[in-house]
mmCIF file of C-alpha atoms in Angstrom:
data_model
loop_
_atom_site.group_PDB
_atom_site.id
_atom_site.type_symbol
_atom_site.label_atom_id
_atom_site.label_comp_id
_atom_site.label_asym_id
_atom_site.label_seq_id
_atom_site.Cartn_x
_atom_site.Cartn_y
_atom_site.Cartn_z
ATOM 1 C CA MET W 1 123.819 89.561 92.033
ATOM 2 C CA LYS W 2 127.232 90.494 90.690
ATOM 3 C CA THR W 3 129.506 87.723 89.511
ATOM 4 C CA SER W 4 132.087 88.380 92.227
ATOM 5 C CA ALA W 5 129.453 88.291 94.958
ATOM 6 C CA GLU W 6 128.028 85.099 93.503
ATOM 7 C CA SER W 7 131.476 83.504 93.505
ATOM 8 C CA GLU W 8 131.848 84.355 97.173
ATOM 9 C CA TYR W 9 128.405 82.906 97.842
ATOM 10 C CA VAL W 10 129.419 79.669 96.104
ATOM 11 C CA GLU W 11 132.618 79.556 98.120
ATOM 12 C CA PHE W 12 130.691 80.069 101.354
ATOM 13 C CA VAL W 13 128.244 77.310 100.476
ATOM 14 C CA THR W 14 131.048 74.942 99.526
ATOM 15 C CA HIS W 15 132.792 75.406 102.847
ATOM 16 C CA HIS W 16 129.875 75.739 105.255
ATOM 17 C CA ALA W 17 126.971 73.712 103.894
ATOM 18 C CA ASP W 18 128.003 70.481 105.591
ATOM 19 C CA ARG W 19 128.469 72.096 108.984
ATOM 20 C CA LEU W 20 125.106 73.865 108.709
ATOM 21 C CA CYS W 21 123.513 70.576 107.723
ATOM 22 C CA ARG W 22 124.926 68.894 110.816
ATOM 23 C CA THR W 23 123.402 71.596 113.001
ATOM 24 C CA ALA W 24 120.080 71.064 111.235
ATOM 25 C CA TYR W 25 120.354 67.326 111.796
ATOM 26 C CA LEU W 26 120.772 67.743 115.544
ATOM 27 C CA LEU W 27 117.700 69.965 115.559
ATOM 28 C CA CYS W 28 115.437 67.651 113.574
ATOM 29 C CA GLY W 29 117.058 64.209 113.842
ATOM 30 C CA ASP W 30 116.606 63.289 110.207
ATOM 31 C CA TRP W 31 119.296 63.690 107.573
ATOM 32 C CA ARG W 32 116.895 64.094 104.689
ATOM 33 C CA ARG W 33 114.969 66.859 106.408
ATOM 34 C CA ALA W 34 118.225 68.426 107.559
ATOM 35 C CA GLU W 35 119.495 68.574 103.979
ATOM 36 C CA ASP W 36 116.212 70.034 102.747
ATOM 37 C CA ALA W 37 116.232 72.644 105.488
ATOM 38 C CA THR W 38 119.854 73.545 104.790
ATOM 39 C CA GLN W 39 119.201 73.854 101.082
ATOM 40 C CA GLU W 40 116.173 76.058 101.713
ATOM 41 C CA ALA W 41 118.205 78.211 104.092
ATOM 42 C CA LEU W 42 120.979 78.602 101.522
ATOM 43 C CA ILE W 43 118.466 79.686 98.874
ATOM 44 C CA ARG W 44 117.091 82.282 101.281
ATOM 45 C CA LEU W 45 120.636 83.372 101.980
ATOM 46 C CA TYR W 46 121.244 83.937 98.263
ATOM 47 C CA ARG W 47 118.539 86.582 98.050
ATOM 48 C CA VAL W 48 119.985 88.688 100.871
ATOM 49 C CA TRP W 49 123.631 87.852 100.204
ATOM 50 C CA PRO W 50 124.755 91.321 98.956
ATOM 51 C CA ARG W 51 123.175 93.020 101.976
ATOM 52 C CA ILE W 52 124.600 90.519 104.466
ATOM 53 C CA GLN W 53 128.003 90.815 102.825
ATOM 54 C CA ARG W 54 127.972 94.555 103.399
ATOM 55 C CA LYS W 55 126.790 94.228 107.004
ATOM 56 C CA GLY W 56 129.076 91.325 107.916
ATOM 57 C CA GLY W 57 128.313 88.295 110.089
ATOM 58 C CA ILE W 58 127.499 85.978 107.205
ATOM 59 C CA GLY W 59 128.127 82.821 109.227
ATOM 60 C CA ALA W 60 125.913 83.925 112.086
ATOM 61 C CA TYR W 61 123.139 84.913 109.729
ATOM 62 C CA ALA W 62 123.371 81.648 107.817
ATOM 63 C CA ARG W 63 123.151 79.672 111.056
ATOM 64 C CA LYS W 64 120.156 81.737 112.135
ATOM 65 C CA VAL W 65 118.338 80.974 108.896
ATOM 66 C CA VAL W 66 119.161 77.282 109.157
ATOM 67 C CA VAL W 67 117.827 77.134 112.712
ATOM 68 C CA SER W 68 114.600 78.904 111.829
ATOM 69 C CA THR W 69 114.102 76.866 108.663
ATOM 70 C CA THR W 70 114.683 73.622 110.507
ATOM 71 C CA LEU W 71 112.440 74.500 113.430
ATOM 72 C CA ASP W 72 109.763 75.695 111.005
ATOM 73 C CA GLY W 73 109.975 72.297 109.342
ATOM 74 C CA LEU W 74 109.229 70.635 112.677
ATOM 75 C CA ARG W 75 105.881 72.376 112.952
ATOM 76 C CA PRO W 76 103.015 70.173 111.855
ATOM 77 C CA ARG W 77 101.816 71.116 108.374
ATOM 78 C CA SER W 78 98.367 69.772 109.021
ATOM 79 C CA SER W 79 96.365 68.360 111.846
ATOM 80 C CA ARG W 80 97.062 64.880 110.468
ATOM 81 C CA GLU W 81 100.825 65.144 110.357
ATOM 82 C CA VAL W 82 102.696 64.403 113.541
ATOM 83 C CA VAL W 83 106.272 65.573 113.775
ATOM 84 C CA GLY W 84 108.704 66.033 116.621
ATOM 85 C CA GLY W 85 108.983 63.922 119.720
ATOM 86 C CA SER W 86 110.999 60.801 120.093
ATOM 87 C CA THR W 87 109.186 58.903 117.342
ATOM 88 C CA TYR W 88 110.197 61.515 114.815
ATOM 89 C CA PHE W 89 113.888 60.892 115.301
ATOM 90 C CA THR W 90 115.523 58.128 113.391
ATOM 91 C CA ALA W 91 116.784 55.304 115.544
ATOM 92 C CA THR W 92 118.121 52.007 114.329
ATOM 93 C CA ALA W 93 118.774 50.435 117.705
ATOM 94 C CA ASP W 94 116.140 48.505 119.607
ATOM 95 C CA PRO W 95 114.705 50.992 122.111
ATOM 96 C CA ASP W 96 114.442 48.280 124.757
ATOM 97 C CA ASP W 97 118.077 47.342 124.494
ATOM 98 C CA ARG W 98 119.709 49.970 126.750
ATOM 99 C CA ILE W 99 123.201 48.641 126.253
ATOM 100 C CA ALA W 100 122.865 48.861 122.510
ATOM 101 C CA LEU W 101 121.412 52.328 122.844
ATOM 102 C CA ALA W 102 124.181 53.492 125.104
ATOM 103 C CA GLU W 103 126.692 52.329 122.596
ATOM 104 C CA SER W 104 124.901 53.840 119.713
ATOM 105 C CA ARG W 105 125.674 57.302 118.521
ATOM 106 C CA LEU W 106 121.979 57.851 118.284
ATOM 107 C CA VAL W 107 121.576 57.936 122.006
ATOM 108 C CA ILE W 108 122.321 61.646 122.186
ATOM 109 C CA VAL W 109 119.999 62.322 119.275
ATOM 110 C CA ARG W 110 117.240 60.427 120.980
ATOM 111 C CA ALA W 111 117.871 62.387 124.153
ATOM 112 C CA LEU W 112 117.711 65.642 122.215
ATOM 113 C CA ALA W 113 114.404 64.518 120.817
ATOM 114 C CA GLN W 114 112.902 64.647 124.284
ATOM 115 C CA LEU W 115 113.625 68.350 124.531
ATOM 116 C CA PRO W 116 111.302 71.089 123.337
ATOM 117 C CA PRO W 117 112.635 72.633 120.096
ATOM 118 C CA ARG W 118 113.890 75.827 121.764
ATOM 119 C CA GLN W 119 115.812 73.964 124.438
ATOM 120 C CA ARG W 120 117.220 71.639 121.811
ATOM 121 C CA ALA W 121 118.351 74.598 119.747
ATOM 122 C CA CYS W 122 120.050 76.139 122.781
ATOM 123 C CA VAL W 123 122.002 72.946 123.460
ATOM 124 C CA VAL W 124 122.996 72.459 119.836
ATOM 125 C CA LEU W 125 124.087 76.044 119.306
ATOM 126 C CA ARG W 126 125.900 76.295 122.639
ATOM 127 C CA TYR W 127 127.653 72.936 122.677
ATOM 128 C CA PHE W 128 127.831 71.794 119.064
ATOM 129 C CA ASP W 129 128.363 75.117 117.322
ATOM 130 C CA GLU W 130 130.125 76.488 120.402
ATOM 131 C CA LEU W 131 128.356 79.822 120.310
ATOM 132 C CA SER W 132 128.377 82.169 123.256
ATOM 133 C CA VAL W 133 125.177 82.945 125.125
ATOM 134 C CA ASP W 134 124.847 86.243 123.263
ATOM 135 C CA GLU W 135 125.466 84.634 119.877
ATOM 136 C CA THR W 136 122.915 81.937 120.642
ATOM 137 C CA ALA W 137 120.405 84.572 121.693
ATOM 138 C CA ALA W 138 120.997 86.419 118.430
ATOM 139 C CA ALA W 139 120.551 83.231 116.405
ATOM 140 C CA LEU W 140 117.308 82.382 118.177
ATOM 141 C CA GLY W 141 116.010 85.932 118.383
ATOM 142 C CA CYS W 142 115.606 85.903 122.151
ATOM 143 C CA ARG W 143 117.292 87.387 125.228
ATOM 144 C CA PRO W 144 120.535 86.008 126.671
ATOM 145 C CA GLY W 145 118.719 85.303 129.942
ATOM 146 C CA THR W 146 116.285 83.082 128.081
ATOM 147 C CA VAL W 147 119.157 81.164 126.517
ATOM 148 C CA LYS W 148 120.698 80.600 129.952
ATOM 149 C CA SER W 149 117.485 79.356 131.529
ATOM 150 C CA GLN W 150 116.552 77.200 128.529
ATOM 151 C CA THR W 151 120.028 75.692 128.404
ATOM 152 C CA THR W 152 120.005 74.915 132.120
ATOM 153 C CA ARG W 153 116.646 73.180 131.863
ATOM 154 C CA ALA W 154 117.787 71.311 128.764
ATOM 155 C CA LEU W 155 120.939 70.056 130.449
ATOM 156 C CA GLU W 156 118.969 68.894 133.466
ATOM 157 C CA ARG W 157 116.651 66.913 131.238
ATOM 158 C CA LEU W 158 119.534 65.516 129.219
ATOM 159 C CA ARG W 159 121.258 64.375 132.372
ATOM 160 C CA ALA W 160 118.111 62.568 133.428
ATOM 161 C CA GLU W 161 117.771 60.990 129.998
ATOM 162 C CA LEU W 162 121.386 59.940 129.830
ATOM 163 C CA ALA W 163 121.841 59.009 133.474
ATOM 164 C CA PRO W 164 123.233 55.527 132.781
ATOM 165 C CA SER W 165 125.833 56.945 130.486
ATOM 166 C CA THR W 166 128.845 59.010 131.319
ATOM 167 C CA LEU W 167 127.197 62.395 130.817
ATOM 168 C CA SER W 168 126.570 63.099 134.448
ATOM 169 C CA ASP W 169 128.788 66.068 134.882
ATOM 170 C CA PHE W 170 127.521 68.654 132.460
ATOM 171 C CA ALA W 171 124.248 69.664 134.105
ATOM 172 C CA GLY W 172 123.767 73.069 135.618
ATOM 173 C CA HIS W 173 125.942 75.073 133.277
ATOM 174 C CA GLY W 174 123.440 76.966 131.239
ATOM 175 C CA GLY W 175 125.382 80.226 131.461
ATOM 176 C CA MET M 1 132.934 69.966 131.741
ATOM 177 C CA THR M 2 130.728 70.043 128.740
ATOM 178 C CA GLN M 3 133.374 68.563 126.498
ATOM 179 C CA ASP M 4 131.754 65.157 126.782
ATOM 180 C CA LEU M 5 128.486 66.548 125.477
ATOM 181 C CA LYS M 6 130.245 68.223 122.595
ATOM 182 C CA THR M 7 132.030 64.997 121.746
ATOM 183 C CA ARG M 8 128.717 63.159 121.781
ATOM 184 C CA LEU M 9 127.145 65.762 119.523
ATOM 185 C CA ASP M 10 130.092 65.608 117.126
ATOM 186 C CA GLU M 11 129.906 61.830 117.032
ATOM 187 C CA ALA M 12 126.180 61.912 116.450
ATOM 188 C CA THR M 13 126.655 63.944 113.293
ATOM 189 C CA ASP M 14 129.457 61.801 111.918
ATOM 190 C CA ARG M 15 128.676 60.209 108.584
ATOM 191 C CA PRO M 16 130.814 58.960 105.728
ATOM 192 C CA THR M 17 129.758 61.551 103.185
ATOM 193 C CA ALA M 18 129.578 65.270 103.666
ATOM 194 C CA PHE M 19 126.541 67.212 102.537
ATOM 195 C CA VAL M 20 127.363 68.937 99.254
ATOM 196 C CA PRO M 21 124.391 70.825 97.828
ATOM 197 C CA ASP M 22 123.813 70.932 94.081
ATOM 198 C CA LEU M 23 125.263 74.367 93.376
ATOM 199 C CA ASP M 24 123.601 74.776 89.983
ATOM 200 C CA HIS M 25 120.219 74.062 91.474
ATOM 201 C CA LEU M 26 120.950 76.324 94.412
ATOM 202 C CA LEU M 27 121.971 79.266 92.223
ATOM 203 C CA ALA M 28 119.047 78.824 89.849
ATOM 204 C CA ALA M 29 116.599 78.646 92.737
ATOM 205 C CA GLY M 30 118.223 81.634 94.435
ATOM 206 C CA ARG M 31 118.018 83.744 91.275
ATOM 207 C CA ARG M 32 114.433 82.718 90.692
ATOM 208 C CA ARG M 33 113.528 83.559 94.293
ATOM 209 C CA ALA M 34 115.266 86.934 94.076
ATOM 210 C CA ARG M 35 113.431 87.785 90.858
ATOM 211 C CA SER M 36 110.033 86.813 92.178
ATOM 212 C CA HIS M 37 110.647 88.655 95.444
ATOM 213 C CA PHE M 38 111.578 91.740 93.429
ATOM 214 C CA ALA M 39 108.422 91.487 91.320
ATOM 215 C CA VAL M 40 106.163 90.855 94.308
ATOM 216 C CA THR M 41 107.620 93.792 96.214
ATOM 217 C CA ILE M 42 107.146 96.084 93.269
ATOM 218 C CA ALA M 43 103.656 94.886 92.475
ATOM 219 C CA GLY M 44 102.513 95.163 96.081
ATOM 220 C CA THR M 45 103.927 98.600 96.632
ATOM 221 C CA VAL M 46 102.732 100.041 93.373
ATOM 222 C CA ALA M 47 99.280 98.549 93.773
ATOM 223 C CA ALA M 48 98.938 100.209 97.175
ATOM 224 C CA VAL M 49 99.956 103.544 95.775
ATOM 225 C CA ALA M 50 97.727 103.138 92.748
ATOM 226 C CA VAL M 51 94.733 102.646 95.020
ATOM 227 C CA ALA M 52 95.630 105.801 96.938
ATOM 228 C CA ALA M 53 96.231 107.761 93.762
ATOM 229 C CA THR M 54 93.010 106.615 92.197
ATOM 230 C CA ALA M 55 91.009 107.332 95.322
ATOM 231 C CA GLY M 56 92.456 110.820 95.421
ATOM 232 C CA ALA M 57 91.787 111.325 91.749
ATOM 233 C CA ILE M 58 88.179 110.254 92.154
ATOM 234 C CA ALA M 59 87.767 112.538 95.143
ATOM 235 C CA LEU M 60 89.106 115.432 93.138
ATOM 236 C CA ASN M 61 87.036 114.520 90.156
ATOM 237 C CA GLN M 62 83.889 114.524 92.257
ATOM 238 C CA GLY M 63 84.767 117.918 93.654
ATOM 239 C CA GLY M 64 83.201 117.302 97.035
ATOM 240 C CA GLY M 65 80.414 115.118 95.788
ATOM 241 C CA SER M 66 77.909 117.610 94.419
ATOM 242 C CA GLY M 67 77.336 119.688 91.365
ATOM 243 C CA PRO M 68 79.011 119.599 87.995
ATOM 244 C CA ASN M 69 82.701 119.010 88.071
ATOM 245 C CA VAL M 70 84.153 122.143 86.615
ATOM 246 C CA LEU M 71 86.917 124.503 87.550
ATOM 247 C CA PRO M 72 85.886 127.832 89.078
ATOM 248 C CA ALA M 73 85.061 130.501 86.591
ATOM 249 C CA PRO M 74 87.771 133.093 86.112
ATOM 250 C CA PRO M 75 87.241 136.480 87.752
ATOM 251 C CA ALA M 76 85.225 138.922 85.762
ATOM 252 C CA GLY M 77 87.254 140.758 83.222
ATOM 253 C CA GLN M 78 89.946 138.092 82.992
ATOM 254 C CA ALA M 79 90.335 136.461 79.629
ATOM 255 C CA THR M 80 89.595 132.744 79.719
ATOM 256 C CA SER M 81 92.314 132.120 77.184
ATOM 257 C CA ALA M 82 95.031 133.489 79.468
ATOM 258 C CA THR M 83 98.136 131.296 79.668
ATOM 259 C CA PRO M 84 97.944 129.256 82.895
ATOM 260 C CA THR M 85 100.684 129.541 85.458
ATOM 261 C CA THR M 86 103.445 126.977 85.147
ATOM 262 C CA THR M 87 104.386 125.177 88.353
ATOM 263 C CA THR M 88 107.379 122.956 89.038
ATOM 264 C CA ARG M 89 107.487 120.561 91.937
ATOM 265 C CA CYS M 90 110.590 118.536 92.848
ATOM 266 C CA LEU M 91 110.697 115.742 95.394
ATOM 267 C CA ASP M 92 113.719 113.776 96.565
ATOM 268 C CA GLU M 93 114.171 110.000 96.805
ATOM 269 C CA ALA M 94 112.536 109.974 100.228
ATOM 270 C CA GLY M 95 109.463 111.783 98.952
ATOM 271 C CA GLN M 96 110.369 115.042 100.640
ATOM 272 C CA PRO M 97 110.530 118.391 98.870
ATOM 273 C CA SER M 98 113.902 118.794 97.189
ATOM 274 C CA PRO M 99 116.243 121.637 98.159
ATOM 275 C CA LYS M 100 115.631 124.996 96.595
ATOM 276 C CA GLY M 101 117.095 125.186 93.118
ATOM 277 C CA ALA M 102 116.729 121.450 92.460
ATOM 278 C CA ASP M 103 114.770 122.284 89.329
ATOM 279 C CA LYS M 104 118.007 123.657 87.898
ATOM 280 C CA TRP M 105 120.126 120.554 88.601
ATOM 281 C CA GLU M 106 121.597 118.514 85.783
ATOM 282 C CA SER M 107 118.904 116.801 83.759
ATOM 283 C CA MET M 108 119.319 113.028 83.516
ATOM 284 C CA VAL M 109 116.205 112.263 81.519
ATOM 285 C CA THR M 110 113.170 114.311 80.617
ATOM 286 C CA VAL M 111 109.793 113.693 78.997
ATOM 287 C CA LYS M 112 107.281 116.245 77.768
ATOM 288 C CA ASP M 113 103.713 116.475 76.622
ATOM 289 C CA LYS M 114 101.402 119.359 75.939
ATOM 290 C CA TYR M 115 100.574 119.706 79.628
ATOM 291 C CA GLY M 116 104.125 119.979 80.858
ATOM 292 C CA SER M 117 107.319 118.013 81.410
ATOM 293 C CA SER M 118 108.925 115.698 83.938
ATOM 294 C CA THR M 119 112.646 115.462 84.569
ATOM 295 C CA VAL M 120 114.942 113.402 86.740
ATOM 296 C CA ARG M 121 117.698 115.701 87.965
ATOM 297 C CA ARG M 122 120.890 115.012 89.858
ATOM 298 C CA SER M 123 123.394 117.036 91.801
ATOM 299 C CA ALA M 124 126.188 115.797 94.071
ATOM 300 C CA GLY M 125 124.661 112.357 94.397
ATOM 301 C CA GLN M 126 121.216 113.731 95.221
ATOM 302 C CA LEU M 127 118.255 113.058 92.961
ATOM 303 C CA ALA M 128 115.261 115.255 92.333
ATOM 304 C CA PHE M 129 112.149 114.093 90.499
ATOM 305 C CA CYS M 130 110.666 117.237 89.034
ATOM 306 C CA SER M 131 107.370 117.707 87.272
ATOM 307 C CA GLU M 132 106.416 120.907 85.547
ATOM 308 C CA PHE M 133 102.836 121.447 84.555
ATOM 309 C CA SER M 134 100.333 124.121 83.898
ATOM 310 C CA GLY M 135 97.980 124.989 86.714
ATOM 311 C CA LYS M 136 98.107 123.839 90.290
ATOM 312 C CA PRO M 137 99.465 120.432 91.365
ATOM 313 C CA THR M 138 96.833 118.229 92.908
ATOM 314 C CA ILE M 139 97.236 116.363 96.137
ATOM 315 C CA VAL M 140 97.455 113.153 94.153
ATOM 316 C CA THR M 141 101.193 112.979 94.185
ATOM 317 C CA GLN M 142 102.713 109.722 95.248
ATOM 318 C CA GLN M 143 106.090 108.144 95.300
ATOM 319 C CA VAL M 144 106.911 104.484 95.343
ATOM 320 C CA MET M 145 110.246 103.432 96.760
ATOM 321 C CA LEU M 146 111.514 100.239 95.213
ATOM 322 C CA PRO M 147 114.635 98.149 95.597
ATOM 323 C CA ARG M 148 117.339 99.802 93.519
ATOM 324 C CA SER M 149 114.742 101.964 91.882
ATOM 325 C CA SER M 150 112.227 104.621 92.568
ATOM 326 C CA VAL M 151 109.030 105.059 90.655
ATOM 327 C CA TRP M 152 106.883 108.115 90.865
ATOM 328 C CA LEU M 153 103.255 108.594 90.222
ATOM 329 C CA MET M 154 102.757 112.319 90.032
ATOM 330 C CA SER M 155 99.218 112.622 88.902
ATOM 331 C CA VAL M 156 97.835 116.046 88.121
ATOM 332 C CA CYS M 157 94.425 117.111 87.094
ATOM 333 C CA ARG M 158 94.290 118.429 83.581
ATOM 334 C CA THR M 159 93.815 122.111 83.337
ATOM 335 C CA ASP M 160 90.831 121.835 81.057
ATOM 336 C CA PRO M 161 87.406 122.351 82.647
ATOM 337 C CA SER M 162 86.346 118.731 82.395
ATOM 338 C CA CYS M 163 89.047 117.679 84.849
ATOM 339 C CA THR M 164 88.525 113.997 84.188
ATOM 340 C CA ASP M 165 91.902 112.810 82.974
ATOM 341 C CA ILE M 166 95.012 112.281 85.015
ATOM 342 C CA VAL M 167 98.562 112.859 83.904
ATOM 343 C CA THR M 168 100.650 110.089 85.353
ATOM 344 C CA VAL M 169 104.395 110.420 85.457
ATOM 345 C CA PHE M 170 106.432 107.299 85.805
ATOM 346 C CA MET M 171 110.115 107.931 86.368
ATOM 347 C CA GLY M 172 112.996 106.596 88.336
ATOM 348 C CA ARG M 173 116.372 104.947 88.409
ATOM 349 C CA LEU M 174 116.851 101.872 86.275
ATOM 350 C CA PRO M 175 117.604 98.730 88.282
ATOM 351 C CA ALA M 176 121.027 97.149 87.716
ATOM 352 C CA ASN M 177 121.375 95.518 84.276
ATOM 353 C CA ALA M 178 118.102 97.051 83.067
ATOM 354 C CA VAL M 179 118.189 98.800 79.705
ATOM 355 C CA ARG M 180 114.555 99.085 78.717
ATOM 356 C CA VAL M 181 111.211 99.838 80.338
ATOM 357 C CA ALA M 182 108.119 99.071 78.284
ATOM 358 C CA VAL M 183 104.916 100.697 79.502
ATOM 359 C CA THR M 184 101.409 99.583 78.653
ATOM 360 C CA PRO M 185 99.076 102.347 79.853
ATOM 361 C CA ALA M 186 95.830 101.517 81.614
ATOM 362 C CA GLY M 187 93.258 100.417 79.098
ATOM 363 C CA GLY M 188 95.652 98.225 77.192
ATOM 364 C CA GLY M 189 97.177 98.936 73.839
ATOM 365 C CA LYS M 190 100.639 98.469 72.484
ATOM 366 C CA PRO M 191 103.525 98.761 74.940
ATOM 367 C CA VAL M 192 105.497 101.960 74.594
ATOM 368 C CA ASP M 193 109.121 102.262 75.595
ATOM 369 C CA ALA M 194 109.815 104.758 78.356
ATOM 370 C CA THR M 195 112.563 107.239 77.655
ATOM 371 C CA THR M 196 115.812 105.982 79.170
ATOM 372 C CA ARG M 197 118.992 107.959 79.515
ATOM 373 C CA LYS M 198 122.042 107.856 81.792
ATOM 374 C CA GLY M 199 120.586 105.028 83.875
ATOM 375 C CA PHE M 200 117.199 106.647 84.408
ATOM 376 C CA PHE M 201 113.817 106.311 82.807
ATOM 377 C CA ALA M 202 110.709 108.450 82.475
ATOM 378 C CA TYR M 203 107.298 108.172 80.892
ATOM 379 C CA ARG M 204 104.175 110.333 81.068
ATOM 380 C CA TRP M 205 100.726 109.387 79.983
ATOM 381 C CA ILE M 206 97.247 110.762 80.283
ATOM 382 C CA ASP M 207 94.239 108.631 81.013
ATOM 383 C CA VAL M 208 91.460 107.986 83.447
ATOM 384 C CA PRO M 209 92.851 105.545 86.001
ATOM 385 C CA ASP M 210 91.075 102.233 85.831
ATOM 386 C CA LEU M 211 92.035 99.689 88.450
ATOM 387 C CA SER M 212 90.324 96.938 86.520
ATOM 388 C CA ARG M 213 92.778 97.484 83.659
ATOM 389 C CA PRO M 214 96.037 98.490 85.298
ATOM 390 C CA ALA M 215 98.972 99.986 83.506
ATOM 391 C CA THR M 216 102.003 97.750 83.335
ATOM 392 C CA ALA M 217 105.659 98.586 83.028
ATOM 393 C CA ARG M 218 108.071 95.776 82.292
ATOM 394 C CA ILE M 219 111.781 96.114 82.831
ATOM 395 C CA TYR M 220 114.190 94.267 80.557
ATOM 396 C CA ASP M 221 117.905 93.671 80.430
ATOM 397 C CA SER M 222 120.011 93.855 77.268
ATOM 398 C CA ALA M 223 119.285 90.210 76.440
ATOM 399 C CA GLY M 224 115.553 90.907 76.482
ATOM 400 C CA ARG M 225 114.986 89.085 79.761
ATOM 401 C CA GLU M 226 112.349 90.586 82.014
ATOM 402 C CA LEU M 227 113.860 91.649 85.344
ATOM 403 C CA GLY M 228 110.605 92.684 86.950
ATOM 404 C CA HIS M 229 107.439 94.566 86.329
ATOM 405 C CA TYR M 230 105.227 97.207 87.826
ATOM 406 C CA ARG M 231 101.464 97.210 87.745
ATOM 407 C CA VAL M 232 99.868 100.583 88.370
#
C-alpha cells in the first residue's frame, strides 16, 4: 500500500475504531471480544483499503466487516463451546434484583442478548449507528424488507423484556 | 419515539477509556495478511493453470494414445531440412487475441531462445503478450491473471520429432515495488533472473513439466524482500 493511502488508513482507524468497537460490543456484549473483533475487522480492511478508497463508502464497508466479524465470533467454535444467549453477556448486577437491573446500564445489553444475532444487529445498526433501512440491509447483506421485519420483531421482544422500564413506546417501528 | 432506545444504547457503551488499537501491530498484521493473500492467490491460480497446461501437454505428447509420438512425415519430395514456418501469436491481458498489428507494437521486454522469442508489447495503454516460434502453436496456451500482474504460460511443442519438451514462457507486468523475478525451472537448479525492463519481465525455458517438482518464480523488491512467488 502506498504511504499516502496508509496514512489515510491510520487516520480512519484513529477516528473510527472506538465507534466500531462500541457497535461490536452491543452485538456481542463483551468488551474483550468486541475489541478483538474490531481489530480483526480493521486488519481485513487494510488489505482491501486501496480498492475501497477508490470505490468510496469506507465507513459503511468498515461497519459491515465489523458486524460480520463480530457475528462470526458468536458462532460456536466447537460442540463444547457455548456462546450467545443471556449467559454470554457480561452482567455485574444480581439478575434477581430487578430494581438494580433497571438502574444498571447493562439492562439494555441483557435485553439485546435475548435477541437472535440478526435481530440484534438490526436494532444496533438502526438505532445505535442510526443507519437507514437500506444502509442496514447493505451492512447485513439482506433485503430492506428483511431488515424491517427483523427490526419490528426485535422491538416487540425488547419491549417485552424491558416492560418495567420506560421503553414502552418504541415498539412497532421497524420501518 | 426511538430516542429513548438510542439513549439506552449510547449509555450501555459508555466507558471511561476509548478503544485505541495498537497501530503498529495493526499495520504489521495488515501488511502480513496482504502479502500472504497475494501469495496464496498467485499460487492457487498458477497451480490450476499448471495442471491444465500439463494435462494438455501430456495429451499432445501421447498423440491420441497410440503409436510412436512423432510428427507426420513431410510430403514426398519435400526436404526435411526445410526451415519451419515462423508463427507469432499475441494475446491481450484478458486472454483474447490482440488486435491485428499488435506484434508490431513497442517492445517492452523480449526474451529469445533457439526456438523463438517472446515479447511484451504495448500501445496506447494496451498490452500484448506475443510469442514467436517455429512451427504451429499448440493448444497448450494459458494465461494467468494476477493482482497487479499477469503471468503467461505459453507452452509450445518443440518442433523436433520427439515432441517431448515444452517451451514455457513466463512474462508479465511487475507488481508495484518489484524489481527482480528469480525463476527456478521445474527440476530444480540454480535460480535464474528473468529479464526485466520498463516494468515488465519475461523468461522462457524448455523442460518436461513435472508437477512433483514445480518451477518457482520469486518476486523481490529493491531491498531484496520477497513480495510473492509463483509455483508453476
